[in-house]
Coordinates of C-alpha atoms and ligand atoms in Angstrom, one line a residue:
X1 CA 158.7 118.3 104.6
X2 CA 156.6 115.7 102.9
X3 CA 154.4 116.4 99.8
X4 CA 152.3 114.0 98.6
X5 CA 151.0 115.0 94.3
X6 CA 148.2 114.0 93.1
X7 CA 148.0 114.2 89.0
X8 CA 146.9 112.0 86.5
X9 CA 149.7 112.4 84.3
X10 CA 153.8 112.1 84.9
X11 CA 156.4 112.6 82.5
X12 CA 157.6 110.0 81.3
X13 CA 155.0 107.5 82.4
X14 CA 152.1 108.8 81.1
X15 CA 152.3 112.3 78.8
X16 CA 149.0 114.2 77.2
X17 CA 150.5 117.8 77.7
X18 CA 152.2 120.3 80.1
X19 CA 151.0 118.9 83.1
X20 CA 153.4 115.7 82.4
X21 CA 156.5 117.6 82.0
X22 CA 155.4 119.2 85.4
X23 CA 155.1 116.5 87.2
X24 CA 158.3 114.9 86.0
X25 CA 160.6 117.8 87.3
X26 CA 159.0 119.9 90.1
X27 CA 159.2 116.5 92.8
X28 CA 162.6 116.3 91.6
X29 CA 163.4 119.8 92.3
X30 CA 162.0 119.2 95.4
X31 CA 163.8 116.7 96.5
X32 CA 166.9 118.8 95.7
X33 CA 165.6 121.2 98.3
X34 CA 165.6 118.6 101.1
X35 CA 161.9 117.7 100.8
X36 CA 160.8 113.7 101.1
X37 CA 158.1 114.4 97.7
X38 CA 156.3 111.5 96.4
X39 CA 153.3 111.3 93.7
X40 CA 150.1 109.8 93.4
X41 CA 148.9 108.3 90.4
X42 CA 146.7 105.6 88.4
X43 CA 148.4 102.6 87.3
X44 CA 147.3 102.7 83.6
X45 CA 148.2 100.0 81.6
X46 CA 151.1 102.0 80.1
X47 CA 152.3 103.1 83.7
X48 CA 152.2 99.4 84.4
X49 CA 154.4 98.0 81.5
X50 CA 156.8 100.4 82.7
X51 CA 156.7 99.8 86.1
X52 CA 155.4 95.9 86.2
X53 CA 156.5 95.3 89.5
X54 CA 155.2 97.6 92.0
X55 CA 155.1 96.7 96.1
X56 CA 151.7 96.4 97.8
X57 CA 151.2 99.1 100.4
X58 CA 147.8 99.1 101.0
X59 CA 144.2 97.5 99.9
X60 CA 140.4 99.3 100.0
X61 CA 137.0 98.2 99.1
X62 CA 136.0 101.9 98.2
X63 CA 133.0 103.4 96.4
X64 CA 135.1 102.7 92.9
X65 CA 135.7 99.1 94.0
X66 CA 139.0 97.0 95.3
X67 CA 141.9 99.0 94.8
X68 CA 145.4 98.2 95.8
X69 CA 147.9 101.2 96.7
X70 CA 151.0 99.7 95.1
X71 CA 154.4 101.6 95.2
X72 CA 157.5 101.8 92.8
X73 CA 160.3 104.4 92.9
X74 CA 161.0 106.2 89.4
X75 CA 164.7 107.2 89.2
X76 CA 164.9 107.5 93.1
X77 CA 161.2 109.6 93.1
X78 CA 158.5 107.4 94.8
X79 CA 155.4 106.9 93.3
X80 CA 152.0 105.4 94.8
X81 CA 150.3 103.8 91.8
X82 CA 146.2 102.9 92.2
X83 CA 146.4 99.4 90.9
X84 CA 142.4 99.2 89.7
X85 CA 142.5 97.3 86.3
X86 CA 138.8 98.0 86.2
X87 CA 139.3 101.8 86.0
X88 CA 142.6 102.2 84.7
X89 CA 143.6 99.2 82.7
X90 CA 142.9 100.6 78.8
X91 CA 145.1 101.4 76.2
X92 CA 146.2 104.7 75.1
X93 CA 145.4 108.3 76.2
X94 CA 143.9 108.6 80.3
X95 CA 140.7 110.5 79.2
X96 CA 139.2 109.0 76.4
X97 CA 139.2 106.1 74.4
X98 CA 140.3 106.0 70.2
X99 CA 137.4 107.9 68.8
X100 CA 138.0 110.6 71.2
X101 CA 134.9 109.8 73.5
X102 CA 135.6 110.2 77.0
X103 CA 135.6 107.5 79.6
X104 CA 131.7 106.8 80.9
X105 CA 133.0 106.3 84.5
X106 CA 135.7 109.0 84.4
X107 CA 133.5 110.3 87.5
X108 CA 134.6 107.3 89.3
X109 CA 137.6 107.0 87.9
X110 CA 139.2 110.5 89.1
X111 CA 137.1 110.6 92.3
X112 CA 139.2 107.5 93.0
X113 CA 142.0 109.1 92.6
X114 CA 141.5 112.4 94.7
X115 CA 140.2 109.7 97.6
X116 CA 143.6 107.4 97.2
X117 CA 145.5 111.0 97.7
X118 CA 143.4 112.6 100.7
X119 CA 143.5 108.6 102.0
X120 CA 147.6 108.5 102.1
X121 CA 148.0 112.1 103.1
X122 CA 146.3 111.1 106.5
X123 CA 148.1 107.8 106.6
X124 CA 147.1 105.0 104.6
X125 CA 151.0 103.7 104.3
X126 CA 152.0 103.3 107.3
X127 CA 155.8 103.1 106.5
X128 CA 155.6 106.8 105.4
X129 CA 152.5 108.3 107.7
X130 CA 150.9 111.2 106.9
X131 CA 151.5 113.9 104.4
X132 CA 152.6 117.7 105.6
X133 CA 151.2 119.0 102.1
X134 CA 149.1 117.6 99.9
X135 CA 149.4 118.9 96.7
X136 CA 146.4 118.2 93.9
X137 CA 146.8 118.8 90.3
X138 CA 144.2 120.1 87.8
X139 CA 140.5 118.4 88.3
X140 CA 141.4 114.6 87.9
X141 CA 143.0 115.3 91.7
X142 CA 140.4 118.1 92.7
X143 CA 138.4 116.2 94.9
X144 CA 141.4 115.6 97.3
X145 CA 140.8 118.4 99.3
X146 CA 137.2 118.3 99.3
X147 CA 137.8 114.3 101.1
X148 CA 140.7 116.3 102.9
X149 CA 137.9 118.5 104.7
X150 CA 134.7 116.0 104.9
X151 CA 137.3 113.8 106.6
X152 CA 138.3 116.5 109.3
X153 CA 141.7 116.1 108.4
X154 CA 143.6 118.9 109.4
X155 CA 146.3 117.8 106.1
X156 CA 147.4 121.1 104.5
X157 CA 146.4 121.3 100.5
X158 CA 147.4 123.3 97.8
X159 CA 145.4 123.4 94.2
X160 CA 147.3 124.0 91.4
X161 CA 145.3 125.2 87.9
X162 CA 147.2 124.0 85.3
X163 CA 144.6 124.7 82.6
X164 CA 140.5 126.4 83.9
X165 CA 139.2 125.6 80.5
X166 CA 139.1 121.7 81.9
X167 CA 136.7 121.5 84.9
X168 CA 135.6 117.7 85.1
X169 CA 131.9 118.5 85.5
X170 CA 129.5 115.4 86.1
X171 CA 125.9 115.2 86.8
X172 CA 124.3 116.1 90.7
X173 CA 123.7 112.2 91.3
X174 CA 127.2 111.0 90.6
X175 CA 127.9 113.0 94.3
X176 CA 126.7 110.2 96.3
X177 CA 128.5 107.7 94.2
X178 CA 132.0 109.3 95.4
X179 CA 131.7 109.2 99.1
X180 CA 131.4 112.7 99.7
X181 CA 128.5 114.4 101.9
X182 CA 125.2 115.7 100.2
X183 CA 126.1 119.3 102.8
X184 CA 129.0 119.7 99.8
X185 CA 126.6 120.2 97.3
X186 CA 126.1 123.8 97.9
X187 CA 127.3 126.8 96.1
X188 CA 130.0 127.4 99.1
X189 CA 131.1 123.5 98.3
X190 CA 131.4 121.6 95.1
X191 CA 128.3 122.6 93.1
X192 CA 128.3 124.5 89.6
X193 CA 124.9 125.4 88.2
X194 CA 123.4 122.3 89.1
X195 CA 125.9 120.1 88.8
X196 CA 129.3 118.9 90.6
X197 CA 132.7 120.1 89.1
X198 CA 135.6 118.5 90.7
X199 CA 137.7 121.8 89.5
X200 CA 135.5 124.0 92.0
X201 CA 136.2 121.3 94.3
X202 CA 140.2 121.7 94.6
X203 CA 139.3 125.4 94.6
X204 CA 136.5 125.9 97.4
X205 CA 138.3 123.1 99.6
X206 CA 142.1 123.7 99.1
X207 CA 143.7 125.9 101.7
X208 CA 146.0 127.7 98.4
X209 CA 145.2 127.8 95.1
X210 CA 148.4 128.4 92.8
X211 CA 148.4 128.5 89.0
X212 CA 151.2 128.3 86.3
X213 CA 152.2 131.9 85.9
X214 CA 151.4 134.8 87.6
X215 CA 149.7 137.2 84.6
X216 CA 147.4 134.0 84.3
X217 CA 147.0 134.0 88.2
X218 CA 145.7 137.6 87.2
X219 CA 143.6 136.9 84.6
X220 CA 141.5 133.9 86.0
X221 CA 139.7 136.4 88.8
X222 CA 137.7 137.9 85.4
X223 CA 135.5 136.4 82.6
X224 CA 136.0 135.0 80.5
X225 CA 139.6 133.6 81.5
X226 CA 138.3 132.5 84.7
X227 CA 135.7 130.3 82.6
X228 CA 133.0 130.6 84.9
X229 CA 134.7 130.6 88.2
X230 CA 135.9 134.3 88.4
X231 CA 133.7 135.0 91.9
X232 CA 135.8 132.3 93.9
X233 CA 139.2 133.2 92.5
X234 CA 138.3 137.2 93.0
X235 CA 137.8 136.3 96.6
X236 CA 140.6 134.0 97.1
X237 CA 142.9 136.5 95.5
X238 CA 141.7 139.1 97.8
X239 CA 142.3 136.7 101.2
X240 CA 145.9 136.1 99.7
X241 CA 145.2 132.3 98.5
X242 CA 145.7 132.6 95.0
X243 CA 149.2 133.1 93.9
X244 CA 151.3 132.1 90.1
X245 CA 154.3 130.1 90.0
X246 CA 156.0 130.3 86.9
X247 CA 157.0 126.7 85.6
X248 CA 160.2 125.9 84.8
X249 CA 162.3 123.6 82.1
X250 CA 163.7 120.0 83.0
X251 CA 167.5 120.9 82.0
X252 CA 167.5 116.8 81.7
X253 CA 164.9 116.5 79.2
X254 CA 165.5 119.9 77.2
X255 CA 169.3 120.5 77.2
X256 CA 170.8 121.1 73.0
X257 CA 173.8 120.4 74.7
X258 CA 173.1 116.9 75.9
X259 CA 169.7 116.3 73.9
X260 CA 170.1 112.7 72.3
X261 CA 167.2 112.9 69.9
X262 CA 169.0 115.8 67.9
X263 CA 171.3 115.2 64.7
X264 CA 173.9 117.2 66.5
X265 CA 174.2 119.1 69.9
X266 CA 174.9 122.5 69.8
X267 CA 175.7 125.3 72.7
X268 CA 175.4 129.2 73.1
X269 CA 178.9 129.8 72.5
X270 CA 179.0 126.7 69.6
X271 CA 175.9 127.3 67.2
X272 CA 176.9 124.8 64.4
X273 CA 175.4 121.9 65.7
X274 CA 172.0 124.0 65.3
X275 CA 172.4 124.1 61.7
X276 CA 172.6 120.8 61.3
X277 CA 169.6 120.1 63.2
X278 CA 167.9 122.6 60.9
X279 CA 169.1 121.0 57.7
X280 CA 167.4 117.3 59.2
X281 CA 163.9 119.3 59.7
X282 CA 164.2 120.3 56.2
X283 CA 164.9 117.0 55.6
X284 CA 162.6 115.0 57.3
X285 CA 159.7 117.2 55.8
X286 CA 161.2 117.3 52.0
X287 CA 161.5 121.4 52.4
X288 CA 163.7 123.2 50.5
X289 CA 167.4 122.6 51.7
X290 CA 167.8 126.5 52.2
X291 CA 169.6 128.0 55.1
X292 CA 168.6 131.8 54.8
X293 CA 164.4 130.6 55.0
X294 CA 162.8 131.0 58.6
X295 CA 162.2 128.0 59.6
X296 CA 158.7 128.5 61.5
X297 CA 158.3 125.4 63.9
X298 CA 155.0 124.6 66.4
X299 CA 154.7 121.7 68.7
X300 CA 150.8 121.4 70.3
X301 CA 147.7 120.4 70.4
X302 CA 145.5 121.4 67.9
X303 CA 142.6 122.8 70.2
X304 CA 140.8 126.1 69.7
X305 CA 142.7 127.0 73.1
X306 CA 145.9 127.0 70.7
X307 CA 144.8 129.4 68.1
X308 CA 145.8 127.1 65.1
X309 CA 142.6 128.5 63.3
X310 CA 144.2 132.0 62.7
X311 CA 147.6 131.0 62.4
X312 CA 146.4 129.1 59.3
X313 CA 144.6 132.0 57.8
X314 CA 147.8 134.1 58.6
X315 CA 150.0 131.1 57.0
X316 CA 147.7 131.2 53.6
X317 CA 148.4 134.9 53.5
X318 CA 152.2 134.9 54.5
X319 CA 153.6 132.0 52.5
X320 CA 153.4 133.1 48.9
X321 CA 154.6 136.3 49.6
X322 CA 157.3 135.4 51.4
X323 CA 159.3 132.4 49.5
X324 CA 161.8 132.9 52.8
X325 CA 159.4 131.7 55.1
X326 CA 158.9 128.1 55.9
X327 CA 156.6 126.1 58.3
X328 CA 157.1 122.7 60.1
X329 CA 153.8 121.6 62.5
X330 CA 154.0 118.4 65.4
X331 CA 150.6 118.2 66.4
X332 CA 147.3 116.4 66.5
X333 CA 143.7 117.2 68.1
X334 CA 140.7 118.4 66.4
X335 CA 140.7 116.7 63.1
X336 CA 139.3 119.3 60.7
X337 CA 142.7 121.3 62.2
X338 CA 144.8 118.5 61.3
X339 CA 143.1 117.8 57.6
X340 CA 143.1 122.1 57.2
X341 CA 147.0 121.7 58.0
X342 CA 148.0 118.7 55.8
X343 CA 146.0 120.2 52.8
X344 CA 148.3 123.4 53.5
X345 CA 151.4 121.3 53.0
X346 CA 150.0 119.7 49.8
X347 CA 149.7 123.7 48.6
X348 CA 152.9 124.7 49.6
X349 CA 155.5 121.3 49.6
X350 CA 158.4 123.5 49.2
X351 CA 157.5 125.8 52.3
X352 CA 155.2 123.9 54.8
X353 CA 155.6 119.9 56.6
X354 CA 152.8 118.8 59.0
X355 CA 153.4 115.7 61.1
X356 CA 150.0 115.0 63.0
X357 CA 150.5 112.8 65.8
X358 CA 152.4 112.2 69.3
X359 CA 156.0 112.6 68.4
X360 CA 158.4 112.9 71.5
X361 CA 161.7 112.7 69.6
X362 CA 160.1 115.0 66.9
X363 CA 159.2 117.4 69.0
X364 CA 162.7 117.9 70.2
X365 CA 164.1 118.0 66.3
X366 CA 162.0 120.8 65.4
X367 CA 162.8 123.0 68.9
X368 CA 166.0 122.1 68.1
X369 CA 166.1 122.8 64.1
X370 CA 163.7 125.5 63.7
X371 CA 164.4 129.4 64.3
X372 CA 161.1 130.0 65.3
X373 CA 158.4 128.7 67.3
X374 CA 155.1 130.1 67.1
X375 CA 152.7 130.0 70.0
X376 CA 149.6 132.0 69.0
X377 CA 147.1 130.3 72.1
X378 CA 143.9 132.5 73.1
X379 CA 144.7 131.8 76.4
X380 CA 148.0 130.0 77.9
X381 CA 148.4 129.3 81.4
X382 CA 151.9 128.8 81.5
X383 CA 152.8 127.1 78.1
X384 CA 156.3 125.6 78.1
X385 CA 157.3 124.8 74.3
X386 CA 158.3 128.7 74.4
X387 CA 160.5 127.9 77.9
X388 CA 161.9 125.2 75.5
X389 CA 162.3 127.3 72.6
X390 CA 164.1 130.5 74.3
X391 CA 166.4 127.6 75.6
X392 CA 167.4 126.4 72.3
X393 CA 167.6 129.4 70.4
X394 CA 164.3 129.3 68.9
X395 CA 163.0 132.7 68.9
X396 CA 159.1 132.4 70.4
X397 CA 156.5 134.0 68.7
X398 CA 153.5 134.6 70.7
X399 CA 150.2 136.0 71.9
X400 CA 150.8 138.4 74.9
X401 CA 148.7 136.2 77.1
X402 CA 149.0 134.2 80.2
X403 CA 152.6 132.5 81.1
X404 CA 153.8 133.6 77.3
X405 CA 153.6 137.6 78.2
X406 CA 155.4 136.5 81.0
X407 CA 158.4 134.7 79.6
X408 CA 158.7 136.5 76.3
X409 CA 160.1 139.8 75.6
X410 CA 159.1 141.7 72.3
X411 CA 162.0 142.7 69.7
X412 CA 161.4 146.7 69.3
X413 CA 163.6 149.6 68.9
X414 CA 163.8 149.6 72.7
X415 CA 164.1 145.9 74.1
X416 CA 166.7 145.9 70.6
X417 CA 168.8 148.8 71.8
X418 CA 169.0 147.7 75.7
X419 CA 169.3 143.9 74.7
X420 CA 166.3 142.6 76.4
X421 CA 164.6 141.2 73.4
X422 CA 163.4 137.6 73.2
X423 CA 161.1 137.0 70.5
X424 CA 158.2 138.3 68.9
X425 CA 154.7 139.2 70.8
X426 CA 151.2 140.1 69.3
X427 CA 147.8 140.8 71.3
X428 CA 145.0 140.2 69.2
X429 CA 144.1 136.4 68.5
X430 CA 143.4 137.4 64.7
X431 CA 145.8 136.3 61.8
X432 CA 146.4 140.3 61.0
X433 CA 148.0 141.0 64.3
X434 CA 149.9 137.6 64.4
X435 CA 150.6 138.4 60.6
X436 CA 152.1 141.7 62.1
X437 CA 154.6 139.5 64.3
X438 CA 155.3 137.4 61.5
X439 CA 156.6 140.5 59.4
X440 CA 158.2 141.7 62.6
X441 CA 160.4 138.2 62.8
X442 CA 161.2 138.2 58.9
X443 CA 162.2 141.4 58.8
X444 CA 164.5 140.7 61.8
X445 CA 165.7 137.5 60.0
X446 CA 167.2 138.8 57.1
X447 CA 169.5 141.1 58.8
X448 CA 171.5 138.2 60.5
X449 CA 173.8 140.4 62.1
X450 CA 170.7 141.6 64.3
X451 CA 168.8 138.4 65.2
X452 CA 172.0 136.7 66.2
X453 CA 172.2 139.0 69.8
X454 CA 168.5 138.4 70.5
X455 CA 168.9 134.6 70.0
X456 CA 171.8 134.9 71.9
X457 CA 170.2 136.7 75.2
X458 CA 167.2 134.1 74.7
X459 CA 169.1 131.0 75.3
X460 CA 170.7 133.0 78.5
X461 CA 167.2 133.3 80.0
X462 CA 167.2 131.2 83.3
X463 CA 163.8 129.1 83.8
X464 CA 165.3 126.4 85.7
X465 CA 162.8 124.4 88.2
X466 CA 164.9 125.5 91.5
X467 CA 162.8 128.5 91.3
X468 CA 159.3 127.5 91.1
X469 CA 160.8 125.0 93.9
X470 CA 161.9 127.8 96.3
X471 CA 158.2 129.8 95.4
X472 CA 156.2 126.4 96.1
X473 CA 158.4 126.0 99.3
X474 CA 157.5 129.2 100.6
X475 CA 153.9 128.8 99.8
X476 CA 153.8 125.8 102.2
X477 CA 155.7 127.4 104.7
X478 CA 153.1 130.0 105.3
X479 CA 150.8 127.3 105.7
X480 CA 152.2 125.0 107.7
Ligands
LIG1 P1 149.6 122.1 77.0 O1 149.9 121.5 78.3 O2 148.5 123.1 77.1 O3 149.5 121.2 75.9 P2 152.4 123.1 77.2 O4 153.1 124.1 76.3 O5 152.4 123.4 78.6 O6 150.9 123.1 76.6 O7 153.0 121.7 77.1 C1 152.9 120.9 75.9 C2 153.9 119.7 76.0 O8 153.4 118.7 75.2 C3 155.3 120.1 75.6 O9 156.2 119.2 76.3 C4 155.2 119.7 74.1 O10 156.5 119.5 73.6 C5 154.4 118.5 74.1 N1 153.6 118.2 72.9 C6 152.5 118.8 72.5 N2 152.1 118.3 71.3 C7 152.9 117.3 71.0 C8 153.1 116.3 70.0 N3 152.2 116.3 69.0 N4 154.1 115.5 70.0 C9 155.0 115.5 71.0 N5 154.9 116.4 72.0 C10 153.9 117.3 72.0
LIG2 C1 148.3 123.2 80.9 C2 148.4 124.5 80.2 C3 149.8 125.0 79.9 C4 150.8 124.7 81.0 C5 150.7 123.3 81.4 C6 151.6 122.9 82.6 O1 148.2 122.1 80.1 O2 147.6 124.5 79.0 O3 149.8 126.4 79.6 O4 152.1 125.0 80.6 O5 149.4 123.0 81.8 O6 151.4 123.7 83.7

């Protein structure tokens, strides 16, 4: 089969979030399977110092100016790159510029994107031909299917919602600017209240919609999870063309038996190497060099979707009664969250280190050191640093929402007794309840005897990509 991505971000090209780490293992895995997968994608300027000498395939005058098509293979997966300095030749993140502004001509600049997609699913390099599936990411590649359809291309396309809470929305007038016929502007089409949202367009115009995990594939046909757009996915659900596919973990990338950027490797059967890596956490962030303290970790972005807020309410409750607990933060985003978190590590050196920034290596140090990793998001369509914690032995603790009810399995009586525990689970996105799960993971914590057998069946849990492969395989099965 041939499946053509469109995304706007590729791990380790070009990385904002989840979506990256997506895109750098599910072609993969689908190659494995026998498929000829390929992605679309803009040829930043970072994409293009790291991949300076792509091949011309193809070149267009379109409605976003010349572009070239260029191709390059990374580690044996191909890769069309939209060489279009004049969109895509800026430094830094792929939405907005330094002061956090987005991009004026993003509307132009993603439309362009969806059009390269739908243009080399029907063709445009001739070596490969057309596309059996094309398959559109989030709403940077959402207009793909809508050109898909005003093209009469019978190319079959699948939508996947990595995260509802980002729609791409632009003004009415922009529609005529992007190629696309004034009949789409229509409530059965690519309008939202008056105005075009490329999001609604992957939706309304792709033959499947899939999202991230299944209870999130539930929740998005309601309000206020479905942000707007719970009428379309009710129906969709109901014609059996909305479905959730788990995502999985890149055993290249997050491995602690092979993982380079930690002080020393460790295994489920060899946990040494682990306390080692929690000893250079310690370190890094000047905590105190104590063994039998909690160490609390949390890689993300510091957006209200994340539920930072509470957790630093619940943090200024927990710390000083609980010398044992400590707290190390990777993140960056908002920056009254970042300033609230580095004025909680001045209060508490001892117990709490905040790193604000992009930190790759970091990131795998403190899944790799910590014992905990706390995940307290409102909403979560998939969320992967709990995949990455379960693997390492870091015990998630998280909201019972989205993707994170589905992979983690609260430590009770029960799930203690029949060996099914995981982690740590709370429902209500208020520092009391997640306060509730921190008591929960302490109290476990200081009997070591107990927590050892739940971090043990975590790091045993399976989320390997072959199986989101297999689900996405059957998906375009039925379609084709
Ligand atoms: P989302 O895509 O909503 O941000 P996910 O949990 O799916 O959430 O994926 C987040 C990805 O981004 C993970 O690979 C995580 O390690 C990474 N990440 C988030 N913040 C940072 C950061 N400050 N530094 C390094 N990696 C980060
Ligand atoms: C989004 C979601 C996250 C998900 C990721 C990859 O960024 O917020 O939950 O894991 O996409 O699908």
């Amino acid at each position: 089969m041939k499946i053509l991505h469109a995304t706007s971000e590729l791990y380790p090209l070009i990385k904002t979030g989840g979506l990256a780490d997506v895109l750098g293992s599910l072609p993969f895995a689908q190659k494995a399977l026998g498929h000829d997968a390929r992605a679309v994608l803009p040829y930043y300027r970072h994409v293009r110092d790291l991949l300076p000498d792509a091949a011309l395939v193809a070149e267009r005058d379109t409605f976003g100016g010349h572009i070239a098509v260029r191709y390059a293979e990374y580690n044996g997966l191909g890769l069309y790159l939209i060489d279009a300095p004049h969109l895509y030749d800026r430094p830094g993140n792929p939405y907005h510029n330094e002061h956090y502004f987005d991009y004026a001509d993003n509307v132009i600049r993603f439309a362009v994107l969806g059009w390269t997609a739908a243009a080399l699913a029907t063709g445009l390099d001739e070596v490969w031909g057309k596309a059996d599936i094309l398959h559109a990411h989030d709403w940077q590649a959402g207009l793909a299917p809508a050109y898909l359809n005003a093209w009469n291309a019978y190319i079959k396309s699948v939508f996947t919602i990595h995260n509802i809470a980002y729609q791409g929305i632009f003004q009415s007038k922009h529609l005529g600017e992007v190629g696309l016929p004034w009949e789409m502007f229509h409530v059965d089409g690519v309008e939202f209240h008056g105005q075009i949202s490329f999001l609604k367009a992957g939706l309304f115009y792709a033959d499947h919609i899939t999202t991230v995990s299944p209870t999130y594939a539930d929740e998005i046909t309601r309000e206020p999870a479905a942000n707007g757009m719970s009428g379309l996915l009710y129906t969709r659900k109901q014609e059996g063309r909305l479905s959730g596919v788990l995502n999985g973990v890149d055993d290249k990338v997050w491995n602690p038996q092979t993982d380079a950027a930690l002080a020393k490797t460790f295994h489920p059967k060899a946990m040494q190497g682990k306390k080692a890596d929690k000893k250079a956490v310690q370190a890094f962030f000047g905590l105190n060099d104590d063994d039998k303290a909690m160490l609390t970790v949390m890689v993300s972005r510091l957006t209200p979707q994340k539920g930072a807020d509470f957790l630093l309410e619940s943090l200024h409750e927990k710390l000083p009664a609980n010398p044992d607990l400590q707290f190390a933060l990777l993140g960056s985003g908002a920056p009254e969250m970042e300033q609230a978190f580095v004025r909680l590590a001045e209060q508490y050196p001892q117990q709490v280190g905040v790193y604000i920034g992009y930190n790759e290596e970091l990131a795998h140090q403190l899944i790799g050191g910590g014992d905990v990793i706390v995940i307290p998001s409102r909403f979560e369509p998939c969320g992967l640093t709990q995949l990455y914690g379960l693997k390492y032995g870091t015990l998630p603790l998280v909201r019972r929402t989205g993707g994170l009810a589905d992979t983690v399995v609260q430590t009770d009586e029960e799930t203690l007794k029949n060996k099914t525990a995981t982690g740590f689970v709370f429902d209500e996105p208020t520092a009391g309840a997640l306060g509730g799960a921190l008591e929960n993971a302490l109290s476990l914590w200081r009997k070591p005897r107990a927590w050892s057998p739940v971090r043990q069946h975590a790091m045993a849990q399976d989320f390997g990509w072959h199986k989101a492969a297999e689900s996405y395989d059957a998906c375009y099965r039925s379609l084709l």
